Short mmCIF file of C-alpha atoms and ligand atoms in Angstrom, two decimals:
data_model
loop_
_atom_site.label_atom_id
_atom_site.label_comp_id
_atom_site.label_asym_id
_atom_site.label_seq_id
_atom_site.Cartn_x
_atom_site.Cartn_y
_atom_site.Cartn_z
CA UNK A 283 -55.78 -9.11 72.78
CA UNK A 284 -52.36 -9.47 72.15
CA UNK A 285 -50.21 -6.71 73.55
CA UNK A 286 -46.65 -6.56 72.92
CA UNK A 287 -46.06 -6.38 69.28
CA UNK A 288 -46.39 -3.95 66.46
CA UNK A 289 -44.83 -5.72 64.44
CA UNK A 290 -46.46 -6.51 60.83
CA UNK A 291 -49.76 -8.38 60.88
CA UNK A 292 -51.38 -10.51 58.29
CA UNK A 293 -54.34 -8.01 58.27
CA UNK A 294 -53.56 -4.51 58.82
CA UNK A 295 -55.69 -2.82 55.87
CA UNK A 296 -57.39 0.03 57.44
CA UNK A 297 -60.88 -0.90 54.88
CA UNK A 298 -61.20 -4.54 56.34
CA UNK A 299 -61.23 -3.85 60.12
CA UNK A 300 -63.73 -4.57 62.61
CA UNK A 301 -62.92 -2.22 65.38
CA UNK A 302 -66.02 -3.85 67.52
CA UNK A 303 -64.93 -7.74 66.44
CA UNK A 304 -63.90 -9.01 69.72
CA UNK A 305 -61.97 -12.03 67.46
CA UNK A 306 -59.92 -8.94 66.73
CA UNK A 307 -58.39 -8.37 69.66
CA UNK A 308 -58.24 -11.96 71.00
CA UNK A 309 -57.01 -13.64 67.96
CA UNK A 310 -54.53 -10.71 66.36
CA UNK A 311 -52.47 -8.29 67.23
CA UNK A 312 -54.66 -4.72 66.99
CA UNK A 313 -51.32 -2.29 67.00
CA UNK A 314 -50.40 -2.72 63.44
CA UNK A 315 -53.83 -1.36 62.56
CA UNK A 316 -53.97 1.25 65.28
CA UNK A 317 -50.84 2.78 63.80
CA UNK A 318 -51.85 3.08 60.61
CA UNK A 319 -54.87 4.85 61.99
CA UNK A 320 -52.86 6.83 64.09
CA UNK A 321 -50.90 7.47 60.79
CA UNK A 322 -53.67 7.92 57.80
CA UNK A 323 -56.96 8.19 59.14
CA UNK A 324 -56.60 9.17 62.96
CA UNK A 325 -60.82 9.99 62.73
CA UNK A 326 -61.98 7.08 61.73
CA UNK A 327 -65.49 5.91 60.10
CA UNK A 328 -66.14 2.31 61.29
CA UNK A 329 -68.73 1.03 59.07
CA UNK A 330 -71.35 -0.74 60.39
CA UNK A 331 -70.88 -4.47 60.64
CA UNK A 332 -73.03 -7.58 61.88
CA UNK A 333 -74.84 -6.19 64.84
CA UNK A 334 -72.74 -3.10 65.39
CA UNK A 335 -73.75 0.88 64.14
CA UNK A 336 -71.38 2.76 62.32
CA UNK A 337 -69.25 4.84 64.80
CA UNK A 338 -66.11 6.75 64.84
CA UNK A 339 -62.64 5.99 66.18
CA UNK A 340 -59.70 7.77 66.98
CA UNK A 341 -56.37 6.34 67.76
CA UNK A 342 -54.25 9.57 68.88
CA UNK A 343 -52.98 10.59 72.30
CA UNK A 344 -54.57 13.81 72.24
CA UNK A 345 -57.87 13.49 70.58
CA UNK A 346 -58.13 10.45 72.77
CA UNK A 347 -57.39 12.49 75.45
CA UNK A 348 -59.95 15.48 74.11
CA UNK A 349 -62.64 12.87 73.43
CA UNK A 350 -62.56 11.87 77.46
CA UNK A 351 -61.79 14.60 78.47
CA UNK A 352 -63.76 17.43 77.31
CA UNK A 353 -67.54 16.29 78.77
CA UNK A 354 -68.72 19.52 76.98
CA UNK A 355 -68.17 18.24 73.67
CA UNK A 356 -68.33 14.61 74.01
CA UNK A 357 -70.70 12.69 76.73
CA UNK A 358 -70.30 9.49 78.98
CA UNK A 359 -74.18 9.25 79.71
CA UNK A 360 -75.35 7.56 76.80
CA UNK A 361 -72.77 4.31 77.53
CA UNK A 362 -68.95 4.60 77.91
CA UNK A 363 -68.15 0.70 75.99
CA UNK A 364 -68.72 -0.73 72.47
CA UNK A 365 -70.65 -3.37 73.43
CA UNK A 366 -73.45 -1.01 74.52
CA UNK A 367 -73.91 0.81 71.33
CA UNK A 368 -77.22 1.20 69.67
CA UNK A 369 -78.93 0.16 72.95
CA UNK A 370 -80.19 2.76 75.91
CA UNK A 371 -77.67 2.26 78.72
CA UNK A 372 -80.10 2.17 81.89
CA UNK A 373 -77.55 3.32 84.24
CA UNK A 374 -77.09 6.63 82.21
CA UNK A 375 -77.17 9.26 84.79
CA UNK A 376 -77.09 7.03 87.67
CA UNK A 377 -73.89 5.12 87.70
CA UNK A 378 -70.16 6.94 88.05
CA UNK A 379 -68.77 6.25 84.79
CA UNK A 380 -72.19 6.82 82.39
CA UNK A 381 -72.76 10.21 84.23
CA UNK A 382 -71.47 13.77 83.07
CA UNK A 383 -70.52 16.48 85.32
CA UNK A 384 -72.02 18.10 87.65
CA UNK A 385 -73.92 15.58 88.59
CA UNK A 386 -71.42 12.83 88.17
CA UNK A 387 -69.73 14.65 91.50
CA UNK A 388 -72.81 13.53 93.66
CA UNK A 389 -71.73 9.81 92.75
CA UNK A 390 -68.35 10.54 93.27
CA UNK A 391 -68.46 12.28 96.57
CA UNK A 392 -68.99 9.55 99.28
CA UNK A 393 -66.13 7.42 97.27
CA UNK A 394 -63.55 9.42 96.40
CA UNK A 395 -61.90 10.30 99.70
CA UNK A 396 -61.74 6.70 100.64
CA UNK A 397 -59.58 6.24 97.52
CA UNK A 398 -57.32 8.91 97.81
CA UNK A 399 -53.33 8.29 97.59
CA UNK A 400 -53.36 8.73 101.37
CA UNK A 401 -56.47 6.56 102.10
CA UNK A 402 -55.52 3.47 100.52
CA UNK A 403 -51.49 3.43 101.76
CA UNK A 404 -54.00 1.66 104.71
CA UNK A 405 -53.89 -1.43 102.31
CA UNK A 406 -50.89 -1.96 101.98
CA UNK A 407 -50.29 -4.99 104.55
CA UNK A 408 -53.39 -6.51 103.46
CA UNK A 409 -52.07 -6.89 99.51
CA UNK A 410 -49.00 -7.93 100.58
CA UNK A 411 -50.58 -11.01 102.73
CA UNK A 412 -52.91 -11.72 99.64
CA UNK A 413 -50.12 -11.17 97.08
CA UNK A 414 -47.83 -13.62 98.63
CA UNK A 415 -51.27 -16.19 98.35
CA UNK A 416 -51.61 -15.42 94.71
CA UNK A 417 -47.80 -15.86 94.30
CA UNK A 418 -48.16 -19.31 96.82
CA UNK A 419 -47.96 -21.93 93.63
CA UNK A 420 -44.45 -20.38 93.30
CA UNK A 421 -43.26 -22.09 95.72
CA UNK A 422 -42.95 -25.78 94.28
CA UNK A 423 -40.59 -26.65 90.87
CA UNK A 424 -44.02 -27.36 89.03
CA UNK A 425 -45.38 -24.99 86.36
CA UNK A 426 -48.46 -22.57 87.20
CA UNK A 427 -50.69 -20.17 85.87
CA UNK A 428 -49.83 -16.77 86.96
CA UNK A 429 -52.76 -15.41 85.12
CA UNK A 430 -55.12 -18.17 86.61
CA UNK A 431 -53.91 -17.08 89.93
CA UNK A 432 -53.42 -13.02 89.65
CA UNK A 433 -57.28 -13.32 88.24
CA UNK A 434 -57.81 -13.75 91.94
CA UNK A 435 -55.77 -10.76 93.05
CA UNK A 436 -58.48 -7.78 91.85
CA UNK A 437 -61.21 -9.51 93.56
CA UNK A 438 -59.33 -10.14 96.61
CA UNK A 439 -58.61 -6.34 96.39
CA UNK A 440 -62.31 -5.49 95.48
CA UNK A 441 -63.54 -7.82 98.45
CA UNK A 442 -61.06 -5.32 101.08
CA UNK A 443 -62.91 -2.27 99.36
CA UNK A 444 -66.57 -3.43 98.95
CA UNK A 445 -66.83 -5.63 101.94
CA UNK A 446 -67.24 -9.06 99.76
CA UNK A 447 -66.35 -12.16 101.87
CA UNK A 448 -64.03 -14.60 99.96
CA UNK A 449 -66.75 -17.75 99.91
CA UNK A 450 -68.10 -15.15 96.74
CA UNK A 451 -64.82 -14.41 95.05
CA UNK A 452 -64.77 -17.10 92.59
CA UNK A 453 -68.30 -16.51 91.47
CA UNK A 454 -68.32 -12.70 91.17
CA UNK A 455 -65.14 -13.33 89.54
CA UNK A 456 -66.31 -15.35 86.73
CA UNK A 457 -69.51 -13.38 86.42
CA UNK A 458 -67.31 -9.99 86.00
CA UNK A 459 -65.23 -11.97 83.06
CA UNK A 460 -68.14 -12.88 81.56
CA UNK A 461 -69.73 -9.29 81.67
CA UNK A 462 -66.39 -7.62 79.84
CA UNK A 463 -65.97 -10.54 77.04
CA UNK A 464 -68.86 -12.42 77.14
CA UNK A 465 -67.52 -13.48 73.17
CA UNK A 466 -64.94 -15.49 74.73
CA UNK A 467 -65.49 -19.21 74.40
CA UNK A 468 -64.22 -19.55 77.82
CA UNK A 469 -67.43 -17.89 79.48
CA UNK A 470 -69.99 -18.03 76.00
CA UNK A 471 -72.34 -20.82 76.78
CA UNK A 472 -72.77 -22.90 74.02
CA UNK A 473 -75.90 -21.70 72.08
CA UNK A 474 -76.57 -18.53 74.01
CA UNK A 475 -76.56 -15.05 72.62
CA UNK A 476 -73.95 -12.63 72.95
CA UNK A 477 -76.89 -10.93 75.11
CA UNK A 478 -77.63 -13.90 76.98
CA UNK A 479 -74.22 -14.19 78.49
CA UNK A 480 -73.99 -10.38 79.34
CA UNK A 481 -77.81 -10.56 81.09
CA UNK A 482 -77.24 -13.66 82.97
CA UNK A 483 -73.59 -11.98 84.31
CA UNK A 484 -74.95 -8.91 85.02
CA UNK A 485 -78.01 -10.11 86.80
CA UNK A 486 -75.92 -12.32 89.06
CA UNK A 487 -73.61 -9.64 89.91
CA UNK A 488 -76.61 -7.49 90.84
CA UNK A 489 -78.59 -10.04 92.77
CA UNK A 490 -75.38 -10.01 94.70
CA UNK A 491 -75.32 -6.69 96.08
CA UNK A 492 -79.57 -6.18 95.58
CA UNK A 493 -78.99 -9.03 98.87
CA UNK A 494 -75.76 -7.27 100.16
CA UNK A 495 -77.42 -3.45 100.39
CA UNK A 496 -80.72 -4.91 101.95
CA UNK A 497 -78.96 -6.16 105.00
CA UNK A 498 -80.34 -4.61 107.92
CA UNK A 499 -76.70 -3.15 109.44
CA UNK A 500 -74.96 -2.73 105.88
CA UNK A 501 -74.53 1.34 106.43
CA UNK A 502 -72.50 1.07 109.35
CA UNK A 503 -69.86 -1.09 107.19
CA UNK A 504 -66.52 0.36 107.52
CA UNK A 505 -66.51 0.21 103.44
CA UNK A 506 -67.39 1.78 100.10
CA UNK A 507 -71.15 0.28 100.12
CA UNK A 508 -71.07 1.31 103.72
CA UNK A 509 -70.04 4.44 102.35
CA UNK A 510 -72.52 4.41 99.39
CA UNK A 511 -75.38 3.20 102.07
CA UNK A 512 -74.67 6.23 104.47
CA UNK A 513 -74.97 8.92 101.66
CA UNK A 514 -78.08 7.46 101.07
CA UNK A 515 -79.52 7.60 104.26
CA UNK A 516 -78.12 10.56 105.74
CA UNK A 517 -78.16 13.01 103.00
CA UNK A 518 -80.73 11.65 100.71
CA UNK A 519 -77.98 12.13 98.07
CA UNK A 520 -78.41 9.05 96.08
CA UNK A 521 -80.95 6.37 96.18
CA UNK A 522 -80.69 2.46 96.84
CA UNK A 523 -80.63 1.73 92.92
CA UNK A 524 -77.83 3.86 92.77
CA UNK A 525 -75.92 2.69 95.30
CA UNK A 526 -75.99 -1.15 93.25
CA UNK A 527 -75.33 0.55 90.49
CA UNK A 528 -72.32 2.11 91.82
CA UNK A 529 -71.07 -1.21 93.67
CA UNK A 530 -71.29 -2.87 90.27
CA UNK A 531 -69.32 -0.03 88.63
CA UNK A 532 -66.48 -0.81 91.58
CA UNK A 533 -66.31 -4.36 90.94
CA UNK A 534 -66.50 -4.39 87.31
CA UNK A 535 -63.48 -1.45 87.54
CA UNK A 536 -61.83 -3.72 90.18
CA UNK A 537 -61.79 -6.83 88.65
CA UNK A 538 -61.29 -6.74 85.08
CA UNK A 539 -58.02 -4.79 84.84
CA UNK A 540 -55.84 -5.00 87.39
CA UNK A 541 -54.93 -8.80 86.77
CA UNK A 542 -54.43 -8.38 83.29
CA UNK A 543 -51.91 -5.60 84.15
CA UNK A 544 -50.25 -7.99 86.31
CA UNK A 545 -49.95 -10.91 83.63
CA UNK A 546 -49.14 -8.54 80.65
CA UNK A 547 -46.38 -6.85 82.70
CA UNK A 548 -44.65 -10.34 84.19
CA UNK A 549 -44.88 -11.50 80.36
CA UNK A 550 -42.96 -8.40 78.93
CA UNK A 551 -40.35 -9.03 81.63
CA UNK A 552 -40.19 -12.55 80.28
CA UNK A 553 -40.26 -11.37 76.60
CA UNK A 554 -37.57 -8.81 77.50
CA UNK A 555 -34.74 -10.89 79.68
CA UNK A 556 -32.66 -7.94 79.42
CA UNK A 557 -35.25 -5.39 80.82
CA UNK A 558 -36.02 -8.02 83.51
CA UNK A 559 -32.49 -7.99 84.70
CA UNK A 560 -31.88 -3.52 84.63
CA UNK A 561 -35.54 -3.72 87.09
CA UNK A 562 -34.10 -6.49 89.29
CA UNK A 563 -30.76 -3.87 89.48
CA UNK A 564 -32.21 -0.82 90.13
CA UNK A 565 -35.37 -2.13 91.99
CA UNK A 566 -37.03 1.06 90.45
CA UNK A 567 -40.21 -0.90 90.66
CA UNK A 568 -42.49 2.42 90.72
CA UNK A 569 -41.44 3.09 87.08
CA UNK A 570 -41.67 -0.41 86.19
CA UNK A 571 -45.47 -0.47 87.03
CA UNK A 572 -46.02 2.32 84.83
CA UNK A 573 -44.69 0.92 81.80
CA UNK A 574 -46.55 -1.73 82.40
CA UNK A 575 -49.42 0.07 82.55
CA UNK A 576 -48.39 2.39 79.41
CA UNK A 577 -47.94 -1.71 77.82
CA UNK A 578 -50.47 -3.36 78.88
CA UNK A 579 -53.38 -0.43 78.78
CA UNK A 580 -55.48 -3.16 79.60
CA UNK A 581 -59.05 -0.51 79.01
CA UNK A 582 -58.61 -0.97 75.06
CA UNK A 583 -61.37 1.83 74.54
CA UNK A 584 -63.84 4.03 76.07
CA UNK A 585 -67.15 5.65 74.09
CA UNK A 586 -68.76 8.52 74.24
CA UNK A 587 -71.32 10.46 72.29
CA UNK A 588 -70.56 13.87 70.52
CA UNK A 589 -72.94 16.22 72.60
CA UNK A 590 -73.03 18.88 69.37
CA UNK A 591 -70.88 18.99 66.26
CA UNK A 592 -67.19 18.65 66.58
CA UNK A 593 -64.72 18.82 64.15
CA UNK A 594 -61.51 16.61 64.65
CA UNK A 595 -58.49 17.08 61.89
CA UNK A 596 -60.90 18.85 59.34
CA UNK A 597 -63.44 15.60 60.09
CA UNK A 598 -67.11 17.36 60.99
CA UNK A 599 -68.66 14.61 63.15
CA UNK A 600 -72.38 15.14 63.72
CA UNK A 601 -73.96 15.71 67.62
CA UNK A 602 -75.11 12.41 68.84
CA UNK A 603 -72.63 10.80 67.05
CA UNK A 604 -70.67 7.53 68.73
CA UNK A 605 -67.10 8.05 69.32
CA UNK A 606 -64.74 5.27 70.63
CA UNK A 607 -61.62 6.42 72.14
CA UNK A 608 -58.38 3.94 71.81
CA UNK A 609 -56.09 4.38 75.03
CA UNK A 610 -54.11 1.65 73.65
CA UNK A 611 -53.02 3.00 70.77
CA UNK A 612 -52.70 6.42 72.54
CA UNK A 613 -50.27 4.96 74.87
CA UNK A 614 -48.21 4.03 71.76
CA UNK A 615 -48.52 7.13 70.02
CA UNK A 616 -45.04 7.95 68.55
CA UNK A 617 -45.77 11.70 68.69
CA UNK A 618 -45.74 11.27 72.89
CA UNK A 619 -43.85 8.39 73.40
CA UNK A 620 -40.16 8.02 71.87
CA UNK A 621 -39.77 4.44 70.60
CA UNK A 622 -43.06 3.35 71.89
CA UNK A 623 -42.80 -0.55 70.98
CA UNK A 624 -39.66 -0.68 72.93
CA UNK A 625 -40.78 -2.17 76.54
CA UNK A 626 -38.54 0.28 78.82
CA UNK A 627 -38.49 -0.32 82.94
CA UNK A 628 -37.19 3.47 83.73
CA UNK A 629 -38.62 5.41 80.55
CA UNK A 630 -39.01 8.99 82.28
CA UNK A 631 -41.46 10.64 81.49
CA UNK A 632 -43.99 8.47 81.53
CA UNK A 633 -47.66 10.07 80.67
CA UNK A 634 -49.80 7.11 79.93
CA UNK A 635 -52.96 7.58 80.24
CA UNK A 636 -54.40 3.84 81.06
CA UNK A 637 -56.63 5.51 83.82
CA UNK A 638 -58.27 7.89 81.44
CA UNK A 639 -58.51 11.16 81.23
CA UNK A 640 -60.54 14.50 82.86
CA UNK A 641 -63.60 13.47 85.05
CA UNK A 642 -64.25 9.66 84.40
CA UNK A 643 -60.29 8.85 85.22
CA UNK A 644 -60.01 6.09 87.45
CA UNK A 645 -60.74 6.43 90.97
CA UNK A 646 -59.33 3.27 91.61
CA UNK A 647 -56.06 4.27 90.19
CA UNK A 648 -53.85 4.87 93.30
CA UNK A 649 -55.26 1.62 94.98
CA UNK A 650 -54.48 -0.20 91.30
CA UNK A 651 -50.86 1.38 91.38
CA UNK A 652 -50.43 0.80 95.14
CA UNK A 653 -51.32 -2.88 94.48
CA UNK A 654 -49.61 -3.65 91.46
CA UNK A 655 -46.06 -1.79 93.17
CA UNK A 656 -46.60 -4.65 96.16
CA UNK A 657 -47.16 -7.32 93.47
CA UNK A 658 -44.14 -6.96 91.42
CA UNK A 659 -41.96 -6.17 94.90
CA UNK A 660 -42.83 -9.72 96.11
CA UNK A 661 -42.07 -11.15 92.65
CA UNK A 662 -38.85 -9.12 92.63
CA UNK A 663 -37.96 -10.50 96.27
CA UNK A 664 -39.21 -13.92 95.66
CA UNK A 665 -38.04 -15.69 92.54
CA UNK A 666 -34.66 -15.76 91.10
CA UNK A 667 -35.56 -17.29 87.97
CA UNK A 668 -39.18 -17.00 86.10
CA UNK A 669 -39.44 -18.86 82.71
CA UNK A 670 -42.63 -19.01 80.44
CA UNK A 671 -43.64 -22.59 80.52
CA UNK A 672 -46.36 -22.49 77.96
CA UNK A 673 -48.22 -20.58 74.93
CA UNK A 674 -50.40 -17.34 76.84
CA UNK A 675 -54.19 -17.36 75.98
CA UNK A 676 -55.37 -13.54 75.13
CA UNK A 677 -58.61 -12.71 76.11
CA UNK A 678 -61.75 -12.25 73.43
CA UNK A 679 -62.88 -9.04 74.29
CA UNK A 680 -63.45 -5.06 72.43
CA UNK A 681 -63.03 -3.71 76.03
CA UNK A 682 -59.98 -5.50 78.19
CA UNK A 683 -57.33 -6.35 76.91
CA UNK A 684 -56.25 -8.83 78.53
CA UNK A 685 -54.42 -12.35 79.29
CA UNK A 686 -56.05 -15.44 80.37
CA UNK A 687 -53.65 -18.35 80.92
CA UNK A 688 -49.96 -17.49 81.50
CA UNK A 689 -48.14 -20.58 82.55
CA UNK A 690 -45.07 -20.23 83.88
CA UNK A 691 -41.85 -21.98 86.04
CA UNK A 692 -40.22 -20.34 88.87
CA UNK A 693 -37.51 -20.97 91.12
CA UNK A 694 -37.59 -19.42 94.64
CA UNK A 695 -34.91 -17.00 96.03
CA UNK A 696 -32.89 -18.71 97.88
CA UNK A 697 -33.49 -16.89 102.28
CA UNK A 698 -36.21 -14.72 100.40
CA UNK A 699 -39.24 -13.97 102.44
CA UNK A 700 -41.46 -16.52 102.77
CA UNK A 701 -44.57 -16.99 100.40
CA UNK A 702 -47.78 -17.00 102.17
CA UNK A 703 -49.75 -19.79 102.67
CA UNK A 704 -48.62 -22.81 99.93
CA UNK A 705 -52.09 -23.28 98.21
CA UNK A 706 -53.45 -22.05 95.02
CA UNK A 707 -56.30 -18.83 95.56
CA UNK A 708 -58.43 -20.52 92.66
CA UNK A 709 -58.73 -23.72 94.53
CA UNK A 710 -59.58 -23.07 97.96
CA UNK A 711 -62.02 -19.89 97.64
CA UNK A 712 -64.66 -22.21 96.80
CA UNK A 713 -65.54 -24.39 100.36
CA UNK A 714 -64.17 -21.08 102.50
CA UNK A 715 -66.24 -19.95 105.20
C1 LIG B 32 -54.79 -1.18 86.55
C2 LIG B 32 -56.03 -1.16 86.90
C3 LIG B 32 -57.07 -0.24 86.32
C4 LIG B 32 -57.12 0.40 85.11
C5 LIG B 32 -56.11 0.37 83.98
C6 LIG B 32 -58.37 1.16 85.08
C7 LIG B 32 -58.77 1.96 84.02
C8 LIG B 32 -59.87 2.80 84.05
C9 LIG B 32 -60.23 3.72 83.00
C10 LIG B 32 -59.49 3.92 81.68
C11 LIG B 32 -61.35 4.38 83.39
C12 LIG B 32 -62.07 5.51 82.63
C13 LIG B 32 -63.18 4.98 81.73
C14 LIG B 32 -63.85 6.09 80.95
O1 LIG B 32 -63.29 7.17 80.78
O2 LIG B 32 -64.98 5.85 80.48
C15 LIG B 32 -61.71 3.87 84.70
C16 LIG B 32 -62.79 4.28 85.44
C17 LIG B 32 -63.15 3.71 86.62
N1 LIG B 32 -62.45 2.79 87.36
FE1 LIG B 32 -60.69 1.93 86.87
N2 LIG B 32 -59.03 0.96 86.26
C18 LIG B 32 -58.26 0.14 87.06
C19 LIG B 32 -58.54 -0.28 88.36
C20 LIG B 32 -59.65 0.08 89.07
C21 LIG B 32 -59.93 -0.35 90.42
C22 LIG B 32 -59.01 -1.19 91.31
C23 LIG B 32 -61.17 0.19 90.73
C24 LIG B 32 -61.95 0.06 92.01
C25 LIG B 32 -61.50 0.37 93.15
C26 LIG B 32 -61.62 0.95 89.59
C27 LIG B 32 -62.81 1.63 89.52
C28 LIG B 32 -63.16 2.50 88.50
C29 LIG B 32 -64.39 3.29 88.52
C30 LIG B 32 -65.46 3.30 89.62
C31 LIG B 32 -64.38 4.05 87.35
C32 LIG B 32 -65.43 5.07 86.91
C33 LIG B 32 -64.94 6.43 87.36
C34 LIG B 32 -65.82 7.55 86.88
O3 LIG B 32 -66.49 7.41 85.87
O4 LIG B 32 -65.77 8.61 87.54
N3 LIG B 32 -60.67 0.85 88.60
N4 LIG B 32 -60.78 2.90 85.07
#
């Protein structure tokens, strides 16, 4: 999806869109529409099209934020993304982010104090050393992809978190792509179904941690599964399916956003020289990684299901009724955000809500800020100059919005602190031990 505009767009009658057409979002630009959502019909009827149901849409800050938010009215259980509709999601009651309140809290107990504010500060030395290795290509005249190489910064972060040794980074990474936009010709196989792709990337991903959680010592991990594994054993409070499940959910939350962040943020510095140059200044890089989280709002949508009969702006949707909410069209919603196209490094205040909202908001969010703060510090410290070298590549995809190829040229800061070691992430992980 392409992420900075809003400008006009060949296609931005409300009757012709396709709100679960991953082309959508990879090929065009969805703000035009989502304003004139936000604007004429902010409860939208998507008709059904090709394999999708009809479902409803809404493309407002606050009944986006009423939609997550309110588990009473609206649930998570019955699948929380587009792609899911129509089908029974498995993990419904078992897995963090498809489970309502109360019982959502069991999941999130044994988690949630490891990823606290204070809890993950820990990290911090740890991102730096693999930021500076993601920022490594840097180093030489010759242009790079920064999105290539960030793509290897979530699972780097995810492998701290989950305990996942780096010989298995490139292939969980590729698997986790696959399982968000498994449209995209880059990880489609030729011939297979849409469902082929998502089964055969799911199934890896679990086969992965099915081996990981039947290791004999696993529980005694210093880590989340060790975490997961221990409130298993101990208190009996989950059980072993739910403790894949909820390693999945980490990865898959891990891996998919935090890298797009990353390239959709250096990109609107590049796109916005004079922005660029007030962050460099004031070094306010805090504020800077919430715009470009507020930007780049790189969870297009989450779903849930209307629990009873709710009426939205006069609109009486039906219980058991799909309802997708747009956070990236809320985080551009003119009645919250003053001038939201305009890409601003210190806009104060900033409420984005590109974690969520109410119970299912991110529990990775303060280790996403933390590492996305020590990111753009070492870019900030690093390069003088960063130029876009090349056309970005947007990710197919309903769910992430996201970048895929972001080549760029940089030239190093003259006595700035060294870049780690000189070699690309995505071409060593491979034969590591
Ligand atoms: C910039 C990076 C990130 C963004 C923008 C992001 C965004 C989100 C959003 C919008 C949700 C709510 C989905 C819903 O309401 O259905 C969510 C949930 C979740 N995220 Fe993240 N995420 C990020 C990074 C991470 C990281 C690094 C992790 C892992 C440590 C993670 C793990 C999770 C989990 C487990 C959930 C489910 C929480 C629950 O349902 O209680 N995320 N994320």
């Amino acid at each position: 999806m392409r992420i900075s505009t809003g400008e006009t767009h060949a296609n931005n009658d409300i009757d012709s869109v396709n709100l679960a057409d991953p082309c959508f979002f990879g090929l065009g630009d969805p703000h035009p529409i989502w304003t004139r959502l936000r604007d004429h019909a902010p409860v939208y009827r998507q008709c059904p099209r090709a394999s999708t149901p009809e479902f409803w849409a809404v493309t407002r800050y606050d009944d986006v934020a009423r939609v997550l938010g309110q588990h009473g009215e609206f649930t998570a259980a019955r699948g929380n993304i587009l792609t899911t509709l129509g089908e029974t999601d498995i993990a419904g009651g078992k897995m963090l982010a498809v489970t309502d309140p109360p019982l959502h809290g069991r999941l999130k107990a044994p988690l949630a104090p490891r990823l606290s504010k204070q809890a993950v500060r820990e990290l911090e030395p740890a991102l730096r050393e693999l930021t500076r290795r993601v920022l490594a290509p840097g180093a030489s005249p010759e242009t790079w992809d920064f999105a290539a190489q960030a793509a290897f910064y979530p699972i780097g972060i995810a492998g701290l978190l989950l305990g996942i040794p780096e010989r298995s980074w490139a292939g969980l990474t590729s698997a986790t792509y696959a399982a968000v936009a498994e449209s995209d010709p880059d990880y489609a196989q030729p011939g297979a179904a849409r469902s082929a792709v998502l089964s055969r990337a799911h199934s890896e991903i679990f086969l992965y941690f099915h081996t990981e959680v039947a290791r004999p010592d696993r529980a005694e991990a210093d880590d989340l599964i060790g975490a997961l594994l221990r409130a298993a054993r101990d208190d009996a409070a989950l059980t072993r399916e739910e403790v894949i499940l909820n390693a999945y959910s980490l990865l898959i939350g891990a891996t998919v956003t935090t890298s797009h962040v990353a390239s959709a943020g250096l990109l609107a510095l590049l796109e916005n020289p004079a922005e660029h140059a007030r962050w460099l200044a004031t070094g306010d890089t805090p504020a800077l990684v919430e715009e470009i989280l507020r930007w780049a709002s790189p969870a297009n949508h989450a779903l849930r299901h209307t629990t009873k009969e709710v009426r939205m702006h006069g609109t009486i949707i039906g219980a058991g009724q799909p309802v997708s909410a747009w956070l990236g069209s809320a985080n551009r919603d003119e009645r919250v955000f003053p001038d939201p196209f305009r890409f601003s490094v210190d806009r104060r205040p900033n409420r984005h809500i590109a974690f969520g909202v109410g119970a299912h908001r991110c529990l990775g969010a303060h280790v996403a800020r933390l590492a996305l703060n020590v990111l753009f510090d070492e870019i900030g410290r690093n390069f003088e100059r960063i130029e876009l070298a090349g056309e970005p590549r947007h990710l197919q995809s309903t769910f992430i919005a996201g970048i895929k190829n972001l080549p760029v040229r940089t030239v190093p800061r003259p006595g700035g602190p060294a870049l780690g070691e000189q070699r690309a992430l995505s071409r060593t992980v491979e034969g590591d031990p």
